[in-house]
Amino acid sequence: MSSGESDDRVFKALAAPVRRALLDALKDRPQTTGELCARFPALDRCTVMQHLKVLEGADLVIVRREGRERWNHLNPLPIKTIHDRWIGPYAARAVELLDRLKSDLEG
């Protein structure tokens, strides 16, 4: 898969608020699918699984099976890749512009 296709999958996965909430839930520790379903009582198990499948397809979640349990682990590396490629350079440029504006205003 090309870098562009990978980025597209990450952006698509992050576009849904529910999937971002699932990632937030996994930020501190891995959780079983059952635990995640309990954290999102408004969603049925099938819906949670569908969202986890999208996150897994974007490599944002790594799944490990232990017996009958399915453990979901956050993989922050794709988010870091997006940050390094898109957010960091744009933020640096914005800081440069603000610094220049400040200097111009201070004379």
PDB file of C-alpha atoms in Angstrom:
ATOM      1  CA  MET A   1       0.000   0.000   0.000  1.00  0.00           C
ATOM      2  CA  SER A   2       1.349   3.412  -0.930  1.00  0.00           C
ATOM      3  CA  SER A   3       1.901   6.174   1.585  1.00  0.00           C
ATOM      4  CA  GLY A   4      -0.970   8.162   0.062  1.00  0.00           C
ATOM      5  CA  GLU A   5      -3.379   5.226   0.393  1.00  0.00           C
ATOM      6  CA  SER A   6      -2.270   4.704   3.976  1.00  0.00           C
ATOM      7  CA  ASP A   7      -2.800   8.397   4.800  1.00  0.00           C
ATOM      8  CA  ASP A   8      -6.242   8.267   3.173  1.00  0.00           C
ATOM      9  CA  ARG A   9      -7.240   5.326   5.368  1.00  0.00           C
ATOM     10  CA  VAL A  10      -6.054   7.119   8.501  1.00  0.00           C
ATOM     11  CA  PHE A  11      -7.904  10.319   7.609  1.00  0.00           C
ATOM     12  CA  LYS A  12     -11.059   8.319   6.806  1.00  0.00           C
ATOM     13  CA  ALA A  13     -10.811   6.458  10.095  1.00  0.00           C
ATOM     14  CA  LEU A  14     -10.286   9.683  12.069  1.00  0.00           C
ATOM     15  CA  ALA A  15     -13.206  11.412  10.319  1.00  0.00           C
ATOM     16  CA  ALA A  16     -15.826   9.674  12.475  1.00  0.00           C
ATOM     17  CA  PRO A  17     -16.331  10.991  16.028  1.00  0.00           C
ATOM     18  CA  VAL A  18     -17.130   7.494  17.318  1.00  0.00           C
ATOM     19  CA  ARG A  19     -13.824   6.144  16.037  1.00  0.00           C
ATOM     20  CA  ARG A  20     -11.929   9.037  17.618  1.00  0.00           C
ATOM     21  CA  ALA A  21     -13.713   8.266  20.886  1.00  0.00           C
ATOM     22  CA  LEU A  22     -12.686   4.609  20.594  1.00  0.00           C
ATOM     23  CA  LEU A  23      -9.064   5.669  20.102  1.00  0.00           C
ATOM     24  CA  ASP A  24      -9.340   7.959  23.134  1.00  0.00           C
ATOM     25  CA  ALA A  25     -10.612   4.995  25.142  1.00  0.00           C
ATOM     26  CA  LEU A  26      -7.547   2.977  24.093  1.00  0.00           C
ATOM     27  CA  LYS A  27      -5.077   5.783  24.807  1.00  0.00           C
ATOM     28  CA  ASP A  28      -4.235   4.694  28.357  1.00  0.00           C
ATOM     29  CA  ARG A  29      -4.397   0.927  27.997  1.00  0.00           C
ATOM     30  CA  PRO A  30      -5.496  -1.885  25.677  1.00  0.00           C
ATOM     31  CA  GLN A  31      -9.070  -3.057  26.159  1.00  0.00           C
ATOM     32  CA  THR A  32     -11.156  -6.011  25.150  1.00  0.00           C
ATOM     33  CA  THR A  33     -13.949  -5.529  22.679  1.00  0.00           C
ATOM     34  CA  GLY A  34     -16.396  -6.269  25.497  1.00  0.00           C
ATOM     35  CA  GLU A  35     -14.923  -3.456  27.604  1.00  0.00           C
ATOM     36  CA  LEU A  36     -15.222  -1.048  24.683  1.00  0.00           C
ATOM     37  CA  CYS A  37     -18.834  -2.074  24.097  1.00  0.00           C
ATOM     38  CA  ALA A  38     -19.569  -1.369  27.771  1.00  0.00           C
ATOM     39  CA  ARG A  39     -18.017   2.111  27.423  1.00  0.00           C
ATOM     40  CA  PHE A  40     -20.321   2.902  24.494  1.00  0.00           C
ATOM     41  CA  PRO A  41     -23.755   1.662  25.583  1.00  0.00           C
ATOM     42  CA  ALA A  42     -25.517   3.657  22.847  1.00  0.00           C
ATOM     43  CA  LEU A  43     -23.841   1.418  20.242  1.00  0.00           C
ATOM     44  CA  ASP A  44     -24.552  -2.258  19.721  1.00  0.00           C
ATOM     45  CA  ARG A  45     -21.666  -4.725  19.615  1.00  0.00           C
ATOM     46  CA  CYS A  46     -21.875  -5.064  15.819  1.00  0.00           C
ATOM     47  CA  THR A  47     -21.466  -1.297  15.348  1.00  0.00           C
ATOM     48  CA  VAL A  48     -18.474  -1.177  17.702  1.00  0.00           C
ATOM     49  CA  MET A  49     -16.918  -4.071  15.776  1.00  0.00           C
ATOM     50  CA  GLN A  50     -17.462  -2.290  12.450  1.00  0.00           C
ATOM     51  CA  HIS A  51     -15.729   0.830  13.752  1.00  0.00           C
ATOM     52  CA  LEU A  52     -12.864  -1.248  15.163  1.00  0.00           C
ATOM     53  CA  LYS A  53     -12.486  -2.937  11.767  1.00  0.00           C
ATOM     54  CA  VAL A  54     -12.045   0.466  10.080  1.00  0.00           C
ATOM     55  CA  LEU A  55      -9.484   1.468  12.728  1.00  0.00           C
ATOM     56  CA  GLU A  56      -7.672  -1.831  12.264  1.00  0.00           C
ATOM     57  CA  GLY A  57      -7.676  -1.354   8.480  1.00  0.00           C
ATOM     58  CA  ALA A  58      -6.008   2.022   8.988  1.00  0.00           C
ATOM     59  CA  ASP A  59      -3.452   0.359  11.316  1.00  0.00           C
ATOM     60  CA  LEU A  60      -4.623   2.578  14.181  1.00  0.00           C
ATOM     61  CA  VAL A  61      -5.672  -0.444  16.235  1.00  0.00           C
ATOM     62  CA  ILE A  62      -3.736  -3.674  16.573  1.00  0.00           C
ATOM     63  CA  VAL A  63      -5.800  -6.686  17.599  1.00  0.00           C
ATOM     64  CA  ARG A  64      -4.445  -9.557  19.670  1.00  0.00           C
ATOM     65  CA  ARG A  65      -6.558 -12.574  20.476  1.00  0.00           C
ATOM     66  CA  GLU A  66      -6.093 -14.293  23.815  1.00  0.00           C
ATOM     67  CA  GLY A  67      -8.392 -17.264  24.105  1.00  0.00           C
ATOM     68  CA  ARG A  68     -11.907 -15.999  23.495  1.00  0.00           C
ATOM     69  CA  GLU A  69     -10.990 -12.377  24.146  1.00  0.00           C
ATOM     70  CA  ARG A  70     -10.072  -9.862  21.511  1.00  0.00           C
ATOM     71  CA  TRP A  71      -7.672  -7.220  22.877  1.00  0.00           C
ATOM     72  CA  ASN A  72      -7.504  -3.889  21.063  1.00  0.00           C
ATOM     73  CA  HIS A  73      -4.261  -1.914  21.296  1.00  0.00           C
ATOM     74  CA  LEU A  74      -3.783   1.669  20.119  1.00  0.00           C
ATOM     75  CA  ASN A  75      -1.089   2.064  17.467  1.00  0.00           C
ATOM     76  CA  PRO A  76      -0.105   5.755  17.554  1.00  0.00           C
ATOM     77  CA  LEU A  77       2.452   5.512  14.726  1.00  0.00           C
ATOM     78  CA  PRO A  78       0.028   6.330  11.869  1.00  0.00           C
ATOM     79  CA  ILE A  79      -1.088   9.445  13.759  1.00  0.00           C
ATOM     80  CA  LYS A  80       2.545  10.462  14.234  1.00  0.00           C
ATOM     81  CA  THR A  81       3.134   9.966  10.509  1.00  0.00           C
ATOM     82  CA  ILE A  82       0.178  12.249   9.730  1.00  0.00           C
ATOM     83  CA  HIS A  83       1.494  14.797  12.220  1.00  0.00           C
ATOM     84  CA  ASP A  84       5.009  14.720  10.779  1.00  0.00           C
ATOM     85  CA  ARG A  85       3.766  15.024   7.196  1.00  0.00           C
ATOM     86  CA  TRP A  86       0.879  17.468   7.550  1.00  0.00           C
ATOM     87  CA  ILE A  87       0.502  19.138  10.925  1.00  0.00           C
ATOM     88  CA  GLY A  88       4.098  19.826  11.960  1.00  0.00           C
ATOM     89  CA  PRO A  89       5.183  21.684   8.810  1.00  0.00           C
ATOM     90  CA  TYR A  90       1.977  23.729   8.655  1.00  0.00           C
ATOM     91  CA  ALA A  91       2.194  24.611  12.341  1.00  0.00           C
ATOM     92  CA  ALA A  92       5.845  25.643  11.935  1.00  0.00           C
ATOM     93  CA  ARG A  93       4.900  27.903   9.030  1.00  0.00           C
ATOM     94  CA  ALA A  94       2.089  29.485  11.073  1.00  0.00           C
ATOM     95  CA  VAL A  95       4.489  30.154  13.974  1.00  0.00           C
ATOM     96  CA  GLU A  96       6.943  31.799  11.555  1.00  0.00           C
ATOM     97  CA  LEU A  97       4.196  34.063  10.216  1.00  0.00           C
ATOM     98  CA  LEU A  98       3.075  35.024  13.725  1.00  0.00           C
ATOM     99  CA  ASP A  99       6.654  35.731  14.741  1.00  0.00           C
ATOM    100  CA  ARG A 100       7.143  37.940  11.687  1.00  0.00           C
ATOM    101  CA  LEU A 101       3.866  39.766  12.416  1.00  0.00           C
ATOM    102  CA  LYS A 102       4.944  40.340  16.020  1.00  0.00           C
ATOM    103  CA  SER A 103       8.289  41.710  14.884  1.00  0.00           C
ATOM    104  CA  ASP A 104       6.608  44.007  12.350  1.00  0.00           C
ATOM    105  CA  LEU A 105       4.166  45.314  14.951  1.00  0.00           C
ATOM    106  CA  GLU A 106       6.898  45.954  17.500  1.00  0.00           C
ATOM    107  CA  GLY A 107       8.858  47.844  14.887  1.00  0.00           C
TER     108      GLY A 107
END
